[in-house]
N, CA, C and O atoms as a printed pandas DataFrame, in Angstrom:
     atom_number atom_name residue_name chain_id  residue_number  x_coord  y_coord  z_coord
0              1         N          UNK        A               1  -19.593   32.362    2.042
1              2        CA          UNK        A               1  -20.610   32.999    1.443
2              3         C          UNK        A               1  -20.754   32.537   -0.077
3              4         O          UNK        A               1  -19.822   32.564   -0.880
4              5         N          UNK        A               2  -22.033   32.117   -0.358
5              6        CA          UNK        A               2  -22.312   31.551   -1.606
6              7         C          UNK        A               2  -23.089   32.357   -2.432
7              8         O          UNK        A               2  -24.255   32.507   -2.064
8              9         N          UNK        A               3  -22.691   32.988   -3.593
9             10        CA          UNK        A               3  -23.428   33.924   -4.349
10            11         C          UNK        A               3  -24.012   34.895   -3.521
11            12         O          UNK        A               3  -25.218   35.109   -3.648
12            13         N          UNK        A               4  -23.247   35.620   -2.559
13            14        CA          UNK        A               4  -23.649   36.575   -1.763
14            15         C          UNK        A               4  -24.543   36.232   -0.470
15            16         O          UNK        A               4  -24.932   37.125    0.283
16            17         N          UNK        A               5  -24.795   35.076   -0.299
17            18        CA          UNK        A               5  -25.619   34.575    0.734
18            19         C          UNK        A               5  -24.767   33.787    1.759
19            20         O          UNK        A               5  -24.145   32.799    1.367
20            21         N          UNK        A               6  -24.710   34.167    3.013
21            22        CA          UNK        A               6  -24.039   33.370    4.140
22            23         C          UNK        A               6  -24.419   32.056    4.046
23            24         O          UNK        A               6  -25.600   31.772    3.845
24            25         N          UNK        A               7  -23.467   31.117    4.179
25            26        CA          UNK        A               7  -23.887   29.565    4.282
26            27         C          UNK        A               7  -22.800   29.032    5.356
27            28         O          UNK        A               7  -21.619   29.377    5.390
28            29         N          UNK        A               8  -23.404   28.172    6.174
29            30        CA          UNK        A               8  -22.603   27.488    7.199
30            31         C          UNK        A               8  -22.851   25.962    6.988
31            32         O          UNK        A               8  -23.999   25.569    6.784
32            33         N          UNK        A               9  -21.774   25.075    7.034
33            34        CA          UNK        A               9  -22.036   23.697    6.913
34            35         C          UNK        A               9  -22.588   23.098    8.273
35            36         O          UNK        A               9  -22.239   23.574    9.354
36            37         N          UNK        A              10  -23.428   22.077    8.174
37            38        CA          UNK        A              10  -23.851   21.567    9.360
38            39         C          UNK        A              10  -22.959   20.383    9.799
39            40         O          UNK        A              10  -22.934   20.071   10.990
40            41         N          UNK        A              11  -22.244   19.729    8.907
41            42        CA          UNK        A              11  -21.279   18.680    9.332
42            43         C          UNK        A              11  -20.104   18.775    8.298
43            44         O          UNK        A              11  -20.271   19.237    7.169
44            45         N          UNK        A              12  -18.870   18.293    8.774
45            46        CA          UNK        A              12  -17.784   18.179    7.967
46            47         C          UNK        A              12  -17.097   16.814    8.278
47            48         O          UNK        A              12  -16.863   16.488    9.441
48            49         N          UNK        A              13  -16.786   16.036    7.234
49            50        CA          UNK        A              13  -15.999   14.798    7.335
50            51         C          UNK        A              13  -14.769   14.899    6.579
51            52         O          UNK        A              13  -14.621   15.680    5.639
52            53         N          UNK        A              14  -13.874   14.082    7.012
53            54        CA          UNK        A              14  -12.419   14.123    6.429
54            55         C          UNK        A              14  -12.035   12.705    6.259
55            56         O          UNK        A              14  -12.431   11.808    7.002
56            57         N          UNK        A              15  -11.194   12.533    5.181
57            58        CA          UNK        A              15  -10.686   11.275    5.052
58            59         C          UNK        A              15   -9.199   11.399    4.428
59            60         O          UNK        A              15   -8.943   12.333    3.668
60            61         N          UNK        A              16   -8.313   10.519    4.739
61            62        CA          UNK        A              16   -7.037   10.457    4.182
62            63         C          UNK        A              16   -6.835    9.236    3.249
63            64         O          UNK        A              16   -6.918    8.051    3.573
64            65         N          UNK        A              17   -6.593    9.682    2.192
65            66        CA          UNK        A              17   -6.442    8.537    1.139
66            67         C          UNK        A              17   -5.344    8.797    0.039
67            68         O          UNK        A              17   -5.353    9.888   -0.532
68            69         N          UNK        A              18   -4.430    7.879   -0.276
69            70        CA          UNK        A              18   -3.439    8.100   -1.317
70            71         C          UNK        A              18   -2.756    9.434   -1.200
71            72         O          UNK        A              18   -2.544   10.091   -2.219
72            73         N          UNK        A              19   -2.400    9.868   -0.015
73            74        CA          UNK        A              19   -1.601   11.082    0.231
74            75         C          UNK        A              19   -2.446   12.363    0.023
75            76         O          UNK        A              19   -1.859   13.428   -0.165
76            77         N          UNK        A              20   -3.761   12.308    0.047
77            78        CA          UNK        A              20   -4.539   13.366   -0.016
78            79         C          UNK        A              20   -5.534   13.366    1.061
79            80         O          UNK        A              20   -6.060   12.305    1.398
80            81         N          UNK        A              21   -5.861   14.595    1.684
81            82        CA          UNK        A              21   -6.806   14.976    2.612
82            83         C          UNK        A              21   -8.119   15.327    1.914
83            84         O          UNK        A              21   -8.144   16.235    1.082
84            85         N          UNK        A              22   -9.107   14.695    2.203
85            86        CA          UNK        A              22  -10.465   15.010    1.362
86            87         C          UNK        A              22  -11.339   15.574    2.480
87            88         O          UNK        A              22  -11.655   14.902    3.462
88            89         N          UNK        A              23  -11.704   16.806    2.290
89            90        CA          UNK        A              23  -12.650   17.470    3.324
90            91         C          UNK        A              23  -13.950   17.627    2.522
91            92         O          UNK        A              23  -13.918   18.085    1.380
92            93         N          UNK        A              24  -15.091   17.248    3.113
93            94        CA          UNK        A              24  -16.473   17.436    2.584
94            95         C          UNK        A              24  -17.302   17.952    3.772
95            96         O          UNK        A              24  -17.343   17.441    4.891
96            97         N          UNK        A              25  -18.005   19.132    3.315
97            98        CA          UNK        A              25  -18.891   19.795    4.198
98            99         C          UNK        A              25  -20.284   19.730    3.759
99           100         O          UNK        A              25  -20.452   19.955    2.561
100          101         N          UNK        A              26  -21.306   19.474    4.452
101          102        CA          UNK        A              26  -22.530   19.336    4.061
102          103         C          UNK        A              26  -23.478   20.282    4.847
103          104         O          UNK        A              26  -23.467   20.266    6.078
104          105         N          UNK        A              27  -24.299   21.105    4.148
105          106        CA          UNK        A              27  -25.180   22.138    4.860
106          107         C          UNK        A              27  -26.501   22.268    4.317
107          108         O          UNK        A              27  -26.960   21.310    3.693
108          109         N          UNK        A              28  -27.164   23.286    4.459
109          110        CA          UNK        A              28  -28.486   23.620    4.105
110          111         C          UNK        A              28  -28.949   23.175    2.748
111          112         O          UNK        A              28  -28.191   23.402    1.805
112          113         N          UNK        A              29  -30.094   22.569    2.522
113          114        CA          UNK        A              29  -30.659   22.027    1.258
114          115         C          UNK        A              29  -29.601   21.194    0.531
115          116         O          UNK        A              29  -29.475   21.216   -0.694
116          117         N          UNK        A              30  -28.814   20.422    1.397
117          118        CA          UNK        A              30  -27.960   19.372    0.839
118          119         C          UNK        A              30  -26.720   19.883   -0.072
119          120         O          UNK        A              30  -26.085   19.163   -0.842
120          121         N          UNK        A              31  -26.522   21.101    0.132
121          122        CA          UNK        A              31  -25.407   21.639   -0.570
122          123         C          UNK        A              31  -24.089   21.197    0.083
123          124         O          UNK        A              31  -23.980   21.001    1.293
124          125         N          UNK        A              32  -23.033   21.047   -0.865
125          126        CA          UNK        A              32  -21.773   20.480   -0.384
126          127         C          UNK        A              32  -20.687   21.284   -0.897
127          128         O          UNK        A              32  -20.795   21.846   -1.987
128          129         N          UNK        A              33  -19.421   21.398   -0.029
129          130        CA          UNK        A              33  -18.279   21.881   -0.678
130          131         C          UNK        A              33  -17.271   20.919   -0.295
131          132         O          UNK        A              33  -17.184   20.590    0.888
132          133         N          UNK        A              34  -16.378   20.355   -1.311
133          134        CA          UNK        A              34  -15.439   19.443   -1.183
134          135         C          UNK        A              34  -14.205   19.922   -1.501
135          136         O          UNK        A              34  -14.132   20.640   -2.498
136          137         N          UNK        A              35  -12.976   19.627   -0.725
137          138        CA          UNK        A              35  -11.717   19.879   -1.194
138          139         C          UNK        A              35  -10.859   18.722   -1.161
139          140         O          UNK        A              35  -11.126   17.753   -0.450
140          141         N          UNK        A              36   -9.705   18.790   -1.995
141          142        CA          UNK        A              36   -8.712   17.805   -2.014
142          143         C          UNK        A              36   -7.445   18.416   -1.889
143          144         O          UNK        A              36   -7.059   19.234   -2.723
144          145         N          UNK        A              37   -6.731   18.066   -0.859
145          146        CA          UNK        A              37   -5.352   18.699   -0.444
146          147         C          UNK        A              37   -4.347   17.695   -0.177
147          148         O          UNK        A              37   -4.635   16.679    0.456
148          149         N          UNK        A              38   -3.068   17.938   -0.667
149          150        CA          UNK        A              38   -1.976   16.893   -0.313
150          151         C          UNK        A              38   -1.686   16.901    1.018
151          152         O          UNK        A              38   -1.604   17.996    1.576
152          153         N          UNK        A              39   -1.504   15.826    1.686
153          154        CA          UNK        A              39   -1.281   15.805    3.061
154          155         C          UNK        A              39   -0.018   16.312    3.616
155          156         O          UNK        A              39    0.135   16.459    4.829
156          157         N          UNK        A              40    0.988   16.610    2.650
157          158        CA          UNK        A              40    2.221   17.122    3.081
158          159         C          UNK        A              40    2.297   18.523    2.749
159          160         O          UNK        A              40    3.412   19.029    2.873
160          161         N          UNK        A              41    1.268   19.326    2.319
161          162        CA          UNK        A              41    1.103   20.704    1.941
162          163         C          UNK        A              41    1.783   21.466    2.879
163          164         O          UNK        A              41    1.697   21.167    4.070
164          165         N          UNK        A              42    2.601   22.627    2.422
165          166        CA          UNK        A              42    3.060   23.525    3.346
166          167         C          UNK        A              42    2.135   24.820    3.475
167          168         O          UNK        A              42    1.486   25.215    2.506
168          169         N          UNK        A              43    2.104   25.422    4.633
169          170        CA          UNK        A              43    1.351   26.700    4.698
170          171         C          UNK        A              43    1.682   27.614    3.550
171          172         O          UNK        A              43    2.833   28.006    3.359
172          173         N          UNK        A              44    0.609   27.969    2.745
173          174        CA          UNK        A              44    0.847   28.882    1.533
174          175         C          UNK        A              44   -0.414   28.980    0.879
175          176         O          UNK        A              44   -1.361   28.335    1.330
176          177         N          UNK        A              45   -0.564   29.772   -0.224
177          178        CA          UNK        A              45   -1.759   29.920   -0.935
178          179         C          UNK        A              45   -1.541   29.210   -2.380
179          180         O          UNK        A              45   -0.575   29.439   -3.108
180          181         N          UNK        A              46   -2.550   28.351   -2.658
181          182        CA          UNK        A              46   -2.449   27.544   -3.851
182          183         C          UNK        A              46   -3.660   27.859   -4.785
183          184         O          UNK        A              46   -4.773   28.115   -4.326
184          185         N          UNK        A              47   -3.406   27.831   -6.006
185          186        CA          UNK        A              47   -4.397   27.885   -7.077
186          187         C          UNK        A              47   -5.213   26.585   -7.054
187          188         O          UNK        A              47   -4.689   25.485   -6.882
188          189         N          UNK        A              48   -6.451   26.769   -7.229
189          190        CA          UNK        A              48   -7.215   25.484   -7.315
190          191         C          UNK        A              48   -7.293   25.235   -8.722
191          192         O          UNK        A              48   -7.265   26.168   -9.524
192          193         N          UNK        A              49   -7.413   23.759   -9.156
193          194        CA          UNK        A              49   -7.380   23.210  -10.519
194          195         C          UNK        A              49   -8.082   22.074  -10.358
195          196         O          UNK        A              49   -7.750   21.304   -9.457
196          197         N          UNK        A              50   -9.206   21.765  -11.228
197          198        CA          UNK        A              50   -9.979   20.583  -11.147
198          199         C          UNK        A              50   -9.139   19.142  -11.263
199          200         O          UNK        A              50   -9.482   18.064  -10.777
200          201         N          UNK        A              51   -8.051   19.406  -11.972
201          202        CA          UNK        A              51   -7.210   18.080  -12.153
202          203         C          UNK        A              51   -5.952   18.116  -11.409
203          204         O          UNK        A              51   -5.158   17.185  -11.541
204          205         N          UNK        A              52   -5.675   19.183  -10.577
205          206        CA          UNK        A              52   -4.477   19.262   -9.861
206          207         C          UNK        A              52   -4.536   18.721   -8.477
207          208         O          UNK        A              52   -5.514   18.102   -8.059
208          209         N          UNK        A              53   -3.393   18.984   -7.722
209          210        CA          UNK        A              53   -3.326   18.373   -6.370
210          211         C          UNK        A              53   -4.178   19.213   -5.457
211          212         O          UNK        A              53   -4.634   18.645   -4.465
212          213         N          UNK        A              54   -4.446   20.432   -5.641
213          214        CA          UNK        A              54   -5.445   21.200   -4.874
214          215         C          UNK        A              54   -6.679   21.530   -5.676
215          216         O          UNK        A              54   -6.640   22.360   -6.584
216          217         N          UNK        A              55   -7.818   20.853   -5.325
217          218        CA          UNK        A              55   -9.062   20.966   -6.027
218          219         C          UNK        A              55  -10.288   21.215   -5.165
219          220         O          UNK        A              55  -10.282   20.828   -3.997
220          221         N          UNK        A              56  -11.374   21.862   -5.697
221          222        CA          UNK        A              56  -12.612   21.958   -4.893
222          223         C          UNK        A              56  -13.768   21.806   -5.836
223          224         O          UNK        A              56  -13.725   22.108   -7.029
224          225         N          UNK        A              57  -14.751   21.337   -5.238
225          226        CA          UNK        A              57  -16.049   21.223   -5.949
226          227         C          UNK        A              57  -17.187   21.661   -4.990
227          228         O          UNK        A              57  -17.133   21.612   -3.761
228          229         N          UNK        A              58  -18.238   22.102   -5.753
229          230        CA          UNK        A              58  -19.464   22.634   -4.977
230          231         C          UNK        A              58  -20.540   21.878   -5.622
231          232         O          UNK        A              58  -20.679   21.875   -6.846
232          233         N          UNK        A              59  -21.406   21.152   -4.711
233          234        CA          UNK        A              59  -22.705   20.436   -5.122
234          235         C          UNK        A              59  -23.726   21.326   -4.813
235          236         O          UNK        A              59  -23.785   21.841   -3.697
236          237         N          UNK        A              60  -24.583   21.574   -5.734
237          238        CA          UNK        A              60  -25.831   22.379   -5.484
238          239         C          UNK        A              60  -26.856   21.571   -4.914
239          240         O          UNK        A              60  -26.708   20.349   -4.878
240          241         N          UNK        A              61  -28.069   22.220   -4.382
241          242        CA          UNK        A              61  -29.109   21.583   -3.795
242          243         C          UNK        A              61  -29.777   20.690   -4.756
243          244         O          UNK        A              61  -30.504   19.791   -4.333
244          245         N          UNK        A              62  -29.589   20.863   -5.998
245          246        CA          UNK        A              62  -30.229   19.963   -7.165
246          247         C          UNK        A              62  -29.330   18.753   -7.378
247          248         O          UNK        A              62  -29.726   17.887   -8.157
248          249         N          UNK        A              63  -28.195   18.613   -6.780
249          250        CA          UNK        A              63  -27.131   17.662   -7.050
250          251         C          UNK        A              63  -26.205   17.837   -8.128
251          252         O          UNK        A              63  -25.535   16.886   -8.531
252          253         N          UNK        A              64  -26.112   19.042   -8.649
253          254        CA          UNK        A              64  -25.163   19.288   -9.770
254          255         C          UNK        A              64  -23.813   19.517   -9.218
255          256         O          UNK        A              64  -23.690   20.267   -8.249
256          257         N          UNK        A              65  -22.783   18.934   -9.753
257          258        CA          UNK        A              65  -21.390   19.119   -9.351
258          259         C          UNK        A              65  -20.780   20.107  -10.162
259          260         O          UNK        A              65  -20.754   19.969  -11.385
260          261         N          UNK        A              66  -20.211   21.242   -9.508
261          262        CA          UNK        A              66  -19.619   22.414  -10.286
262          263         C          UNK        A              66  -17.981   22.250   -9.734
263          264         O          UNK        A              66  -17.703   21.908   -8.585
264          265         N          UNK        A              67  -17.107   22.522  -10.653
265          266        CA          UNK        A              67  -15.677   22.342  -10.255
266          267         C          UNK        A              67  -15.012   23.778  -10.163
267          268         O          UNK        A              67  -15.309   24.638  -10.992
268          269         N          UNK        A              68  -14.172   24.007   -9.214
269          270        CA          UNK        A              68  -13.413   25.248   -9.040
270          271         C          UNK        A              68  -12.428   25.339  -10.387
271          272         O          UNK        A              68  -11.416   24.653  -10.526
272          273         N          UNK        A              69  -12.847   26.177  -11.212
273          274        CA          UNK        A              69  -11.956   26.534  -12.288
274          275         C          UNK        A              69  -11.017   27.591  -12.133
275          276         O          UNK        A              69  -10.020   27.673  -12.851
276          277         N          UNK        A              70  -11.312   28.485  -11.142
277          278        CA          UNK        A              70  -10.564   29.621  -10.786
278          279         C          UNK        A              70  -10.517   29.756   -9.240
279          280         O          UNK        A              70  -11.425   29.219   -8.607
280          281         N          UNK        A              71   -9.665   30.340   -8.660
281          282        CA          UNK        A              71   -9.726   30.699   -7.131
282          283         C          UNK        A              71   -8.465   30.031   -6.442
283          284         O          UNK        A              71   -7.572   29.411   -7.020
284          285         N          UNK        A              72   -8.572   30.273   -5.151
285          286        CA          UNK        A              72   -7.422   29.784   -4.241
286          287         C          UNK        A              72   -7.847   29.221   -3.135
287          288         O          UNK        A              72   -9.000   29.420   -2.750
288          289         N          UNK        A              73   -7.000   28.446   -2.465
289          290        CA          UNK        A              73   -7.078   27.947   -1.087
290          291         C          UNK        A              73   -5.989   28.110   -0.438
291          292         O          UNK        A              73   -4.941   27.680   -0.921
292          293         N          UNK        A              74   -6.005   28.775    0.811
293          294        CA          UNK        A              74   -4.923   29.149    1.629
294          295         C          UNK        A              74   -4.673   28.204    2.752
295          296         O          UNK        A              74   -5.627   28.070    3.519
296          297         N          UNK        A              75   -3.605   27.526    3.015
297          298        CA          UNK        A              75   -3.371   26.558    4.091
298          299         C          UNK        A              75   -2.720   27.309    5.203
299          300         O          UNK        A              75   -1.544   27.665    5.128
300          301         N          UNK        A              76   -3.422   27.533    6.159
301          302        CA          UNK        A              76   -2.743   28.342    7.450
302          303         C          UNK        A              76   -2.130   27.415    8.249
303          304         O          UNK        A              76   -1.098   27.812    8.791
304          305         N          UNK        A              77   -2.518   26.147    8.501
305          306        CA          UNK        A              77   -2.023   25.147    9.308
306          307         C          UNK        A              77   -2.313   23.792    8.781
307          308         O          UNK        A              77   -3.445   23.460    8.429
308          309         N          UNK        A              78   -1.297   23.024    8.730
309          310        CA          UNK        A              78   -1.449   21.583    8.285
310          311         C          UNK        A              78   -0.274   20.773    9.303
311          312         O          UNK        A              78    0.929   20.718    9.049
312          313         N          UNK        A              79   -0.843   20.266   10.317
313          314        CA          UNK        A              79   -0.062   19.639   11.254
314          315         C          UNK        A              79   -0.275   18.099   11.191
315          316         O          UNK        A              79   -1.245   17.592   11.754
316          317         N          UNK        A              80    0.615   17.371   10.517
317          318        CA          UNK        A              80    0.552   15.990   10.326
318          319         C          UNK        A              80    0.502   15.182   11.700
319          320         O          UNK        A              80   -0.147   14.141   11.801
320          321         N          UNK        A              81    1.221   15.724   12.730
321          322        CA          UNK        A              81    1.273   14.951   13.825
322          323         C          UNK        A              81   -0.109   15.095   14.718
323          324         O          UNK        A              81   -0.554   14.135   15.347
324          325         N          UNK        A              82   -0.684   16.269   14.710
325          326        CA          UNK        A              82   -1.849   16.506   15.400
326          327         C          UNK        A              82   -3.055   16.254   14.485
327          328         O          UNK        A              82   -4.201   16.303   14.933
328          329         N          UNK        A              83   -2.771   15.970   13.130
329          330        CA          UNK        A              83   -3.762   15.728   12.239
330          331         C          UNK        A              83   -4.819   16.962   12.121
331          332         O          UNK        A              83   -6.039   16.809   12.046
332          333         N          UNK        A              84   -4.216   18.069   12.118
333          334        CA          UNK        A              84   -5.142   19.434   12.083
334          335         C          UNK        A              84   -4.836   20.173   10.866
335          336         O          UNK        A              84   -3.688   20.403   10.484
336          337         N          UNK        A              85   -5.872   20.529   10.285
337          338        CA          UNK        A              85   -5.955   21.402    8.960
338          339         C          UNK        A              85   -6.884   22.509    9.267
339          340         O          UNK        A              85   -7.950   22.397    9.872
340          341         N          UNK        A              86   -6.296   23.742    8.719
341          342        CA          UNK        A              86   -6.873   25.071    8.820
342          343         C          UNK        A              86   -6.632   25.910    7.547
343          344         O          UNK        A              86   -5.524   25.979    7.015
344          345         N          UNK        A              87   -7.696   26.522    7.103
345          346        CA          UNK        A              87   -7.395   27.372    6.067
346          347         C          UNK        A              87   -8.606   28.259    5.507
347          348         O          UNK        A              87   -9.685   28.251    6.100
348          349         N          UNK        A              88   -8.424   28.949    4.467
349          350        CA          UNK        A              88   -9.497   29.824    3.884
350          351         C          UNK        A              88   -9.496   29.473    2.294
351          352         O          UNK        A              88   -8.614   28.814    1.742
352          353         N          UNK        A              89  -10.552   29.985    1.704
353          354        CA          UNK        A              89  -10.769   29.753    0.268
354          355         C          UNK        A              89  -11.805   30.908   -0.281
355          356         O          UNK        A              89  -12.648   31.546    0.349
356          357         N          UNK        A              90  -11.470   30.952   -1.601
357          358        CA          UNK        A              90  -12.313   31.758   -2.546
358          359         C          UNK        A              90  -12.226   31.135   -3.881
359          360         O          UNK        A              90  -11.107   30.884   -4.330
360          361         N          UNK        A              91  -13.348   30.842   -4.606
361          362        CA          UNK        A              91  -13.339   30.269   -5.816
362          363         C          UNK        A              91  -14.680   30.389   -6.536
363          364         O          UNK        A              91  -15.759   30.501   -5.952
364          365         N          UNK        A              92  -14.501   30.354   -7.934
365          366        CA          UNK        A              92  -15.842   30.194   -8.740
366          367         C          UNK        A              92  -15.865   28.722   -9.254
367          368         O          UNK        A              92  -14.941   28.177   -9.857
368          369         N          UNK        A              93  -16.980   28.203   -8.947
369          370        CA          UNK        A              93  -17.248   26.698   -9.440
370          371         C          UNK        A              93  -18.246   26.861  -10.708
371          372         O          UNK        A              93  -19.262   27.552  -10.644
372          373         N          UNK        A              94  -17.899   26.244  -11.717
373          374        CA          UNK        A              94  -18.662   26.210  -12.850
374          375         C          UNK        A              94  -18.985   24.647  -13.362
375          376         O          UNK        A              94  -18.317   23.662  -13.048
376          377         N          UNK        A              95  -20.060   24.652  -14.148
377          378        CA          UNK        A              95  -20.364   23.323  -14.774
378          379         C          UNK        A              95  -21.615   23.435  -15.601
379          380         O          UNK        A              95  -22.707   23.752  -15.131
380          381         N          UNK        A              96  -21.364   23.130  -16.977
381          382        CA          UNK        A              96  -22.414   23.404  -17.769
382          383         C          UNK        A              96  -22.657   25.079  -18.023
383          384         O          UNK        A              96  -21.804   25.890  -18.383
384          385         N          UNK        A              97  -23.939   25.304  -17.752
385          386        CA          UNK        A              97  -24.494   26.722  -17.856
386          387         C          UNK        A              97  -24.284   27.412  -16.574
387          388         O          UNK        A              97  -24.322   28.642  -16.554
388          389         N          UNK        A              98  -24.040   26.661  -15.381
389          390        CA          UNK        A              98  -23.968   27.161  -13.954
390          391         C          UNK        A              98  -22.706   27.712  -13.628
391          392         O          UNK        A              98  -21.670   27.221  -14.076
392          393         N          UNK        A              99  -22.720   28.946  -12.691
393          394        CA          UNK        A              99  -21.469   29.283  -12.170
394          395         C          UNK        A              99  -21.898   29.896  -10.926
395          396         O          UNK        A              99  -22.868   30.655  -10.911
396          397         N          UNK        A             100  -21.153   29.578   -9.749
397          398        CA          UNK        A             100  -21.417   29.863   -8.442
398          399         C          UNK        A             100  -20.081   30.524   -7.851
399          400         O          UNK        A             100  -18.994   29.960   -7.978
400          401         N          UNK        A             101  -20.223   31.732   -7.208
401          402        CA          UNK        A             101  -18.988   32.284   -6.586
402          403         C          UNK        A             101  -19.077   31.909   -5.077
403          404         O          UNK        A             101  -20.115   32.039   -4.427
404          405         N          UNK        A             102  -17.900   31.430   -4.570
405          406        CA          UNK        A             102  -17.775   31.197   -3.101
406          407         C          UNK        A             102  -16.717   32.076   -2.510
407          408         O          UNK        A             102  -15.574   31.978   -2.957
408          409         N          UNK        A             103  -16.974   32.905   -1.573
409          410        CA          UNK        A             103  -16.040   33.846   -1.105
410          411         C          UNK        A             103  -15.974   33.816    0.535
411          412         O          UNK        A             103  -16.907   33.371    1.203
412          413         N          UNK        A             104  -14.861   34.298    1.066
413          414        CA          UNK        A             104  -14.840   34.277    2.464
414          415         C          UNK        A             104  -15.010   33.014    3.205
415          416         O          UNK        A             104  -15.513   32.935    4.326
416          417         N          UNK        A             105  -14.578   32.080    2.540
417          418        CA          UNK        A             105  -14.687   30.589    3.137
418          419         C          UNK        A             105  -13.652   30.286    4.094
419          420         O          UNK        A             105  -12.517   30.731    3.921
420          421         N          UNK        A             106  -13.986   29.464    5.233
421          422        CA          UNK        A             106  -12.888   29.064    6.110
422          423         C          UNK        A             106  -13.226   27.704    6.558
423          424         O          UNK        A             106  -14.393   27.313    6.517
424          425         N          UNK        A             107  -12.196   26.910    7.014
425          426        CA          UNK        A             107  -12.403   25.675    7.664
426          427         C          UNK        A             107  -11.276   25.363    8.698
427          428         O          UNK        A             107  -10.146   25.837    8.580
428          429         N          UNK        A             108  -11.627   24.586    9.658
429          430        CA          UNK        A             108  -10.858   24.136   10.724
430          431         C          UNK        A             108  -11.243   22.758   11.045
431          432         O          UNK        A             108  -12.322   22.594   11.613
432          433         N          UNK        A             109  -10.483   21.706   10.749
433          434        CA          UNK        A             109  -10.889   20.325   10.833
434          435         C          UNK        A             109   -9.679   19.518   11.373
435          436         O          UNK        A             109   -8.512   19.902   11.305
436          437         N          UNK        A             110  -10.073   18.443   11.877
437          438        CA          UNK        A             110   -9.130   17.241   12.377
438          439         C          UNK        A             110   -9.385   16.305   11.317
439          440         O          UNK        A             110  -10.545   16.189   10.921
440          441         N          UNK        A             111   -8.415   15.584   10.774
441          442        CA          UNK        A             111   -8.556   14.498    9.798
442          443         C          UNK        A             111   -7.816   13.276   10.203
443          444         O          UNK        A             111   -7.837   12.275    9.486
């Protein structure tokens, strides 16, 4: 849910680079949600921080990049052998004068 409106991604891509799993979802009006998660993270809830190990960004339909300044990501499953990642998230993304609230988010991906 983005600012109170349901949103579903049309495609999800993942990459593994420098010990980080990068997840990028693309959906309606070219909006995107991106996460960076350590590949060896344990199942738990983590605070999102733009400069930390766990980070998230939201890209608006106008192409503005907003960073998760507050919020959490919960890793429910991270299986390195099966390369499977599942979790949930809630965060507020800000940039300049813009602020967007993302709630009740979930993901299930192979990387």
